[in-house]
Amino acid sequence: MGTDQWQRPDEGTPDPAGPTGWGQPQSGPTGAPPPAWGRPSAPRPGIVPLRPLGLGEIWDGAFRAFRQNPRVMVGLSAIVVVITSVVTLIATYVTTRDLVGAVNRLEAADGSFDDLFSSVQRGLPLLVFSTVLQSVAVLVLNGMLIVSVSRAVLGRTIGFGELWRTCARRVLPLVGLSLVITLGTLVVGAVALAPGALVVWQADSTTVTGIGVAALLLGLLAWLVAGAFLWVKWSMATPAMLLEDLGIRAALTRSYRLTARTFWRTFGILLLTAVVVYAVVAAVSVPFSAVGQVVAVAVGDTGTWGLALSQTISTLGSVIGSVVAYPFLASVTALVYVDLRMRREGLDVELHRASGQ
């Protein structure tokens, strides 16, 4: 799909679609050709037919994206997952080691609660850093994989070199978008939990403490609801940024508008996909975690080295599951984006034309 075939209506420049050629159609949503609802003989140049998609077709397309370009889909995912998992493993090990040591000293009357609190203070920044790093890295990974899936929709493949050249100038904006999404969700959580936490912190009686705990639970529920809403409304921001060459604010706005009137359908597809994927990841990682515990006991070391060995084996299981989970989630996100644009903007007609079929 050439970059001269697309032009965003709000900019009269000849380079609207960026490096991937997926800019918004010139006519906009109101003047787009009608989507091909129920067309029995829709063309299929790539991993999905060029018409509005059902859940089964989206999942099937995600699996086809694996088979069409496994080197990028699995290889790139493995690189990112291994790096972030090592950082998380180190942070978890250091934090757990300090906490276990503080608890042991407290039980032996050689330590104090201040020592335990200091251990928590030292470990918390490491855990927060590793969590934010993993969240940002996964969102950046998803963005790069989405570009590969967008090519697969037209029956084309992309190698590491071309993928990097395509995404290089968008990496920093993509990192910025990832930080905005991650920190935005954390801020919403902090606001929701702050009243209850403040009441508990200042409580001087059992009754007031109970009120604070109830406020914390309500805040947690509010965070879950608000987080789910933002998750869906911002879910298309990454593909919009990369495929339409948008900035951070424009990508978030574009995602919000794309999911308008299709919130529950998008939520259902993304939630069901996440549940299935993480169930598979758990099925892979839980046995590794159990094996890690058994091995630590078998070698007779439940201290520092036993803890490190157990966590390493458990992390290995998570890595194996994540290497498959992240590309699949990215593929589903990309195909939901394509589906939304085909339904709302007649993108299937433009894709058919660009495929040359």
Short mmCIF file of C-alpha atoms in Angstrom, two decimals:
data_model
loop_
_atom_site.label_atom_id
_atom_site.label_comp_id
_atom_site.label_asym_id
_atom_site.label_seq_id
_atom_site.Cartn_x
_atom_site.Cartn_y
_atom_site.Cartn_z
CA MET A 1 0.00 0.00 0.00
CA GLY A 2 1.79 3.10 -1.15
CA THR A 3 1.96 6.17 1.04
CA ASP A 4 0.50 8.32 -1.74
CA GLN A 5 -2.82 6.44 -1.67
CA TRP A 6 -3.83 7.76 1.73
CA GLN A 7 -4.31 11.26 3.02
CA ARG A 8 -5.64 12.36 6.34
CA PRO A 9 -8.46 14.82 5.82
CA ASP A 10 -7.17 17.25 8.43
CA GLU A 11 -3.81 17.67 6.71
CA GLY A 12 -3.38 18.41 3.02
CA THR A 13 0.09 16.89 2.90
CA PRO A 14 1.14 14.06 0.61
CA ASP A 15 2.48 11.89 3.45
CA PRO A 16 -0.56 11.15 5.62
CA ALA A 17 -0.15 7.48 6.14
CA GLY A 18 3.38 7.48 7.37
CA PRO A 19 5.64 4.57 6.57
CA THR A 20 2.91 1.95 6.59
CA GLY A 21 0.20 3.50 4.40
CA TRP A 22 -2.71 3.07 6.80
CA GLY A 23 -3.82 6.68 7.14
CA GLN A 24 -7.43 7.72 7.44
CA PRO A 25 -9.42 7.67 4.19
CA GLN A 26 -9.76 10.94 2.37
CA SER A 27 -13.52 10.93 2.48
CA GLY A 28 -13.67 10.38 6.25
CA PRO A 29 -16.18 8.20 8.10
CA THR A 30 -19.27 9.91 6.67
CA GLY A 31 -18.22 9.67 3.03
CA ALA A 32 -16.58 6.25 3.11
CA PRO A 33 -17.86 3.45 0.93
CA PRO A 34 -20.35 1.24 2.74
CA PRO A 35 -18.78 -1.81 4.43
CA ALA A 36 -19.28 -5.12 2.73
CA TRP A 37 -21.62 -6.70 5.27
CA GLY A 38 -22.06 -10.40 4.72
CA ARG A 39 -20.38 -10.44 1.33
CA PRO A 40 -19.89 -14.17 0.62
CA SER A 41 -16.92 -13.82 -1.71
CA ALA A 42 -14.81 -11.20 0.07
CA PRO A 43 -11.20 -11.18 -1.17
CA ARG A 44 -8.55 -12.62 1.14
CA PRO A 45 -5.07 -11.59 0.07
CA GLY A 46 -3.65 -12.21 3.53
CA ILE A 47 -4.54 -13.51 6.95
CA VAL A 48 -8.18 -12.31 7.05
CA PRO A 49 -10.94 -11.70 4.51
CA LEU A 50 -11.36 -8.05 3.58
CA ARG A 51 -14.74 -7.47 5.20
CA PRO A 52 -15.99 -6.88 8.77
CA LEU A 53 -14.69 -9.71 10.94
CA GLY A 54 -16.15 -11.98 13.58
CA LEU A 55 -14.32 -13.15 16.71
CA GLY A 56 -13.42 -16.49 15.12
CA GLU A 57 -11.94 -14.78 12.07
CA ILE A 58 -9.94 -12.40 14.27
CA TRP A 59 -8.46 -15.29 16.25
CA ASP A 60 -7.83 -17.29 13.10
CA GLY A 61 -6.07 -14.28 11.59
CA ALA A 62 -3.89 -13.96 14.69
CA PHE A 63 -2.78 -17.59 14.35
CA ARG A 64 -2.13 -17.07 10.65
CA ALA A 65 0.06 -14.06 11.47
CA PHE A 66 2.25 -16.42 13.54
CA ARG A 67 2.60 -18.92 10.74
CA GLN A 68 3.24 -16.29 8.09
CA ASN A 69 6.06 -14.48 9.88
CA PRO A 70 7.24 -16.47 12.93
CA ARG A 71 10.74 -14.99 12.87
CA VAL A 72 9.45 -11.51 13.66
CA MET A 73 6.35 -12.41 15.66
CA VAL A 74 8.10 -14.86 17.99
CA GLY A 75 11.72 -13.71 17.69
CA LEU A 76 11.12 -10.05 18.52
CA SER A 77 8.79 -11.03 21.33
CA ALA A 78 11.41 -13.38 22.78
CA ILE A 79 14.06 -10.63 22.82
CA VAL A 80 11.83 -8.14 24.66
CA VAL A 81 10.37 -10.71 27.05
CA VAL A 82 13.77 -12.11 28.04
CA ILE A 83 15.23 -8.65 28.74
CA THR A 84 12.27 -7.43 30.79
CA SER A 85 11.98 -10.75 32.61
CA VAL A 86 15.62 -10.61 33.69
CA VAL A 87 15.11 -7.11 35.09
CA THR A 88 11.93 -8.21 36.88
CA LEU A 89 13.69 -11.33 38.20
CA ILE A 90 16.53 -9.27 39.68
CA ALA A 91 14.12 -6.77 41.26
CA THR A 92 11.95 -9.54 42.70
CA TYR A 93 14.94 -11.47 44.02
CA VAL A 94 16.54 -8.46 45.71
CA THR A 95 13.25 -7.36 47.26
CA THR A 96 12.29 -10.84 48.45
CA ARG A 97 15.79 -11.49 49.84
CA ASP A 98 15.72 -8.28 51.90
CA LEU A 99 12.19 -8.94 53.17
CA VAL A 100 12.95 -12.55 54.13
CA GLY A 101 16.10 -11.42 55.90
CA ALA A 102 14.23 -8.73 57.82
CA VAL A 103 11.47 -11.15 58.83
CA ASN A 104 14.00 -13.76 59.98
CA ARG A 105 15.84 -11.18 62.07
CA LEU A 106 12.53 -10.01 63.55
CA GLU A 107 11.58 -13.57 64.49
CA ALA A 108 15.01 -14.11 66.05
CA ALA A 109 14.64 -10.88 68.05
CA ASP A 110 17.67 -9.47 66.25
CA GLY A 111 15.66 -7.01 64.17
CA SER A 112 12.81 -4.55 64.44
CA PHE A 113 9.76 -3.37 62.54
CA ASP A 114 11.79 -0.36 61.45
CA ASP A 115 14.22 -2.75 59.77
CA LEU A 116 11.30 -4.47 58.02
CA PHE A 117 9.85 -1.13 56.93
CA SER A 118 13.24 -0.05 55.58
CA SER A 119 13.44 -3.25 53.52
CA VAL A 120 10.03 -2.49 52.02
CA GLN A 121 11.13 1.08 51.23
CA ARG A 122 14.26 -0.16 49.46
CA GLY A 123 12.47 -2.84 47.46
CA LEU A 124 9.37 -0.92 46.39
CA PRO A 125 11.16 1.41 43.93
CA LEU A 126 12.80 -1.60 42.25
CA LEU A 127 9.46 -3.35 41.84
CA VAL A 128 7.77 -0.20 40.54
CA PHE A 129 10.61 0.39 38.06
CA SER A 130 10.51 -3.20 36.77
CA THR A 131 6.71 -3.08 36.48
CA VAL A 132 6.70 0.21 34.55
CA LEU A 133 9.57 -1.01 32.35
CA GLN A 134 7.73 -4.20 31.52
CA SER A 135 4.48 -2.35 30.78
CA VAL A 136 6.19 0.14 28.49
CA ALA A 137 8.28 -2.53 26.76
CA VAL A 138 5.22 -4.70 26.12
CA LEU A 139 3.28 -1.79 24.63
CA VAL A 140 6.23 -0.88 22.39
CA LEU A 141 6.55 -4.54 21.38
CA ASN A 142 2.84 -4.67 20.58
CA GLY A 143 3.21 -1.60 18.41
CA MET A 144 6.01 -3.10 16.35
CA LEU A 145 4.19 -6.40 15.99
CA ILE A 146 1.06 -4.54 14.88
CA VAL A 147 3.02 -3.22 11.89
CA SER A 148 3.91 -6.80 10.95
CA VAL A 149 0.26 -7.87 11.25
CA SER A 150 -0.87 -4.91 9.12
CA ARG A 151 1.37 -6.16 6.33
CA ALA A 152 0.08 -9.72 6.81
CA VAL A 153 -3.49 -8.47 6.21
CA LEU A 154 -2.39 -7.78 2.62
CA GLY A 155 -0.45 -11.06 2.34
CA ARG A 156 2.96 -9.44 2.80
CA THR A 157 5.76 -10.15 5.25
CA ILE A 158 8.28 -7.84 6.85
CA GLY A 159 11.75 -8.65 8.18
CA PHE A 160 13.55 -7.28 11.24
CA GLY A 161 15.45 -4.68 9.23
CA GLU A 162 12.44 -3.30 7.41
CA LEU A 163 10.35 -3.41 10.58
CA TRP A 164 12.95 -1.35 12.42
CA ARG A 165 13.26 1.15 9.58
CA THR A 166 9.48 1.47 9.53
CA CYS A 167 9.11 1.96 13.29
CA ALA A 168 12.41 3.66 14.23
CA ARG A 169 11.18 7.24 14.07
CA ARG A 170 8.03 6.29 15.97
CA VAL A 171 9.73 4.48 18.86
CA LEU A 172 10.04 7.55 21.10
CA PRO A 173 6.42 8.65 20.52
CA LEU A 174 5.38 5.04 21.12
CA VAL A 175 7.31 5.01 24.41
CA GLY A 176 5.61 8.29 25.30
CA LEU A 177 2.21 6.81 24.48
CA SER A 178 3.03 3.76 26.58
CA LEU A 179 4.03 5.95 29.54
CA VAL A 180 0.87 8.04 29.21
CA ILE A 181 -1.32 4.93 29.21
CA THR A 182 0.55 3.26 32.07
CA LEU A 183 0.87 6.34 34.27
CA GLY A 184 -2.67 7.46 33.43
CA THR A 185 -4.03 4.18 34.74
CA LEU A 186 -1.86 4.44 37.88
CA VAL A 187 -3.02 8.01 38.52
CA VAL A 188 -6.66 6.94 38.24
CA GLY A 189 -5.92 4.18 40.77
CA ALA A 190 -4.17 6.58 43.14
CA VAL A 191 -7.11 9.00 43.04
CA ALA A 192 -9.60 6.19 43.64
CA LEU A 193 -7.68 4.67 46.56
CA ALA A 194 -6.46 7.90 48.17
CA PRO A 195 -9.59 8.68 50.29
CA GLY A 196 -9.71 5.22 51.84
CA ALA A 197 -5.96 5.12 52.41
CA LEU A 198 -6.07 8.53 54.09
CA VAL A 199 -8.88 7.44 56.42
CA VAL A 200 -7.02 4.26 57.40
CA TRP A 201 -3.79 6.19 57.92
CA GLN A 202 -5.46 8.74 60.21
CA ALA A 203 -7.79 6.28 61.95
CA ASP A 204 -7.77 6.36 65.75
CA SER A 205 -10.46 3.75 66.37
CA THR A 206 -11.66 0.40 65.07
CA THR A 207 -14.81 1.97 63.63
CA VAL A 208 -12.91 4.57 61.66
CA THR A 209 -10.51 1.90 60.43
CA GLY A 210 -13.46 -0.18 59.19
CA ILE A 211 -14.82 2.83 57.32
CA GLY A 212 -11.40 3.34 55.73
CA VAL A 213 -11.18 -0.30 54.67
CA ALA A 214 -14.67 -0.07 53.12
CA ALA A 215 -13.61 3.11 51.29
CA LEU A 216 -10.50 1.31 50.02
CA LEU A 217 -12.63 -1.55 48.66
CA LEU A 218 -14.98 0.90 46.93
CA GLY A 219 -11.98 2.73 45.55
CA LEU A 220 -10.55 -0.51 44.23
CA LEU A 221 -13.87 -1.30 42.54
CA ALA A 222 -13.96 2.18 41.02
CA TRP A 223 -10.37 1.71 39.78
CA LEU A 224 -11.29 -1.57 38.12
CA VAL A 225 -14.27 0.00 36.36
CA ALA A 226 -12.36 3.10 35.27
CA GLY A 227 -9.36 1.00 34.25
CA ALA A 228 -11.52 -1.26 32.10
CA PHE A 229 -13.09 1.78 30.44
CA LEU A 230 -9.72 3.36 29.66
CA TRP A 231 -8.31 0.01 28.53
CA VAL A 232 -10.96 -0.27 25.84
CA LYS A 233 -11.09 3.40 24.85
CA TRP A 234 -7.29 3.59 24.51
CA SER A 235 -6.81 0.10 23.06
CA MET A 236 -6.61 1.30 19.45
CA ALA A 237 -4.16 4.14 20.17
CA THR A 238 -1.04 2.09 19.38
CA PRO A 239 -2.17 0.88 15.93
CA ALA A 240 -3.54 4.35 15.17
CA MET A 241 -0.21 5.96 16.05
CA LEU A 242 1.89 3.57 13.96
CA LEU A 243 -0.40 2.95 11.01
CA GLU A 244 -1.75 6.49 10.66
CA ASP A 245 1.40 8.36 11.75
CA LEU A 246 -0.34 10.21 14.60
CA GLY A 247 1.00 11.92 17.68
CA ILE A 248 0.25 10.83 21.23
CA ARG A 249 -2.79 13.03 21.80
CA ALA A 250 -4.16 12.43 18.31
CA ALA A 251 -3.72 8.66 18.68
CA LEU A 252 -5.62 8.61 21.98
CA THR A 253 -8.39 10.73 20.48
CA ARG A 254 -8.53 8.54 17.38
CA SER A 255 -8.81 5.41 19.53
CA TYR A 256 -11.58 6.98 21.62
CA ARG A 257 -13.57 7.78 18.50
CA LEU A 258 -12.98 4.42 16.81
CA THR A 259 -14.39 2.56 19.81
CA ALA A 260 -17.44 4.83 20.05
CA ARG A 261 -20.70 2.86 19.69
CA THR A 262 -18.71 -0.40 19.71
CA PHE A 263 -17.48 -0.27 23.31
CA TRP A 264 -19.07 -3.48 24.55
CA ARG A 265 -18.17 -5.50 21.46
CA THR A 266 -14.56 -4.33 21.64
CA PHE A 267 -14.48 -4.94 25.39
CA GLY A 268 -15.84 -8.46 24.94
CA ILE A 269 -13.32 -9.41 22.26
CA LEU A 270 -10.34 -7.99 24.15
CA LEU A 271 -11.43 -9.40 27.51
CA LEU A 272 -12.16 -12.87 26.18
CA THR A 273 -8.83 -12.89 24.34
CA ALA A 274 -6.96 -11.76 27.46
CA VAL A 275 -8.65 -14.40 29.63
CA VAL A 276 -7.86 -17.22 27.19
CA VAL A 277 -4.28 -16.07 26.64
CA TYR A 278 -3.47 -15.62 30.31
CA ALA A 279 -5.08 -18.95 31.13
CA VAL A 280 -2.67 -20.55 28.67
CA VAL A 281 0.25 -18.59 30.16
CA ALA A 282 -0.76 -19.74 33.65
CA ALA A 283 -1.03 -23.34 32.45
CA VAL A 284 2.58 -23.07 31.27
CA SER A 285 4.06 -21.02 34.12
CA VAL A 286 2.39 -22.67 37.13
CA PRO A 287 4.09 -26.06 36.59
CA PHE A 288 7.45 -24.29 36.27
CA SER A 289 6.77 -22.47 39.54
CA ALA A 290 5.92 -25.75 41.26
CA VAL A 291 9.05 -27.38 39.85
CA GLY A 292 11.10 -24.44 41.14
CA GLN A 293 9.79 -24.97 44.65
CA VAL A 294 10.45 -28.70 44.50
CA VAL A 295 13.99 -28.20 43.18
CA ALA A 296 14.78 -25.65 45.91
CA VAL A 297 13.67 -28.13 48.56
CA ALA A 298 15.43 -31.04 46.84
CA VAL A 299 18.80 -29.29 46.85
CA GLY A 300 18.31 -28.57 50.52
CA ASP A 301 18.62 -24.82 50.22
CA THR A 302 15.61 -22.73 51.15
CA GLY A 303 17.73 -19.63 51.70
CA THR A 304 19.22 -17.17 49.26
CA TRP A 305 20.37 -19.57 46.55
CA GLY A 306 17.29 -21.74 46.84
CA LEU A 307 15.12 -18.65 46.47
CA ALA A 308 17.09 -17.52 43.41
CA LEU A 309 16.82 -20.96 41.81
CA SER A 310 13.08 -21.17 42.46
CA GLN A 311 12.43 -17.70 41.03
CA THR A 312 14.60 -18.39 37.97
CA ILE A 313 12.71 -21.56 37.07
CA SER A 314 9.38 -19.82 37.64
CA THR A 315 10.47 -16.91 35.43
CA LEU A 316 11.45 -19.34 32.68
CA GLY A 317 7.87 -20.60 32.56
CA SER A 318 6.53 -17.05 32.37
CA VAL A 319 8.94 -16.26 29.53
CA ILE A 320 7.82 -19.27 27.50
CA GLY A 321 4.16 -18.36 27.94
CA SER A 322 4.68 -14.66 27.27
CA VAL A 323 6.61 -15.25 24.04
CA VAL A 324 3.41 -16.70 22.62
CA ALA A 325 0.93 -14.49 24.50
CA TYR A 326 2.22 -11.06 23.54
CA PRO A 327 2.28 -11.61 19.75
CA PHE A 328 -1.20 -13.11 19.86
CA LEU A 329 -2.57 -10.17 21.85
CA ALA A 330 -0.86 -7.73 19.49
CA SER A 331 -2.32 -9.55 16.48
CA VAL A 332 -5.83 -9.46 17.93
CA THR A 333 -5.47 -5.74 18.71
CA ALA A 334 -4.33 -5.01 15.15
CA LEU A 335 -7.17 -7.02 13.64
CA VAL A 336 -9.77 -5.40 15.89
CA TYR A 337 -8.45 -2.04 14.66
CA VAL A 338 -8.76 -3.21 11.04
CA ASP A 339 -12.25 -4.54 11.74
CA LEU A 340 -13.39 -1.26 13.33
CA ARG A 341 -12.15 0.74 10.35
CA MET A 342 -13.78 -1.63 7.88
CA ARG A 343 -17.07 -1.30 9.73
CA ARG A 344 -16.93 2.47 10.21
CA GLU A 345 -14.93 3.73 7.22
CA GLY A 346 -15.14 1.13 4.48
CA LEU A 347 -11.44 0.32 4.83
CA ASP A 348 -12.03 -3.08 3.21
CA VAL A 349 -12.56 -1.34 -0.15
CA GLU A 350 -9.25 0.52 0.14
CA LEU A 351 -7.40 -2.62 1.29
CA HIS A 352 -8.85 -4.56 -1.61
CA ARG A 353 -7.62 -1.90 -3.99
CA ALA A 354 -4.16 -1.81 -2.35
CA SER A 355 -3.83 -5.61 -2.42
CA GLY A 356 -4.08 -5.57 -6.23
CA GLN A 357 -6.69 -8.33 -6.28
#
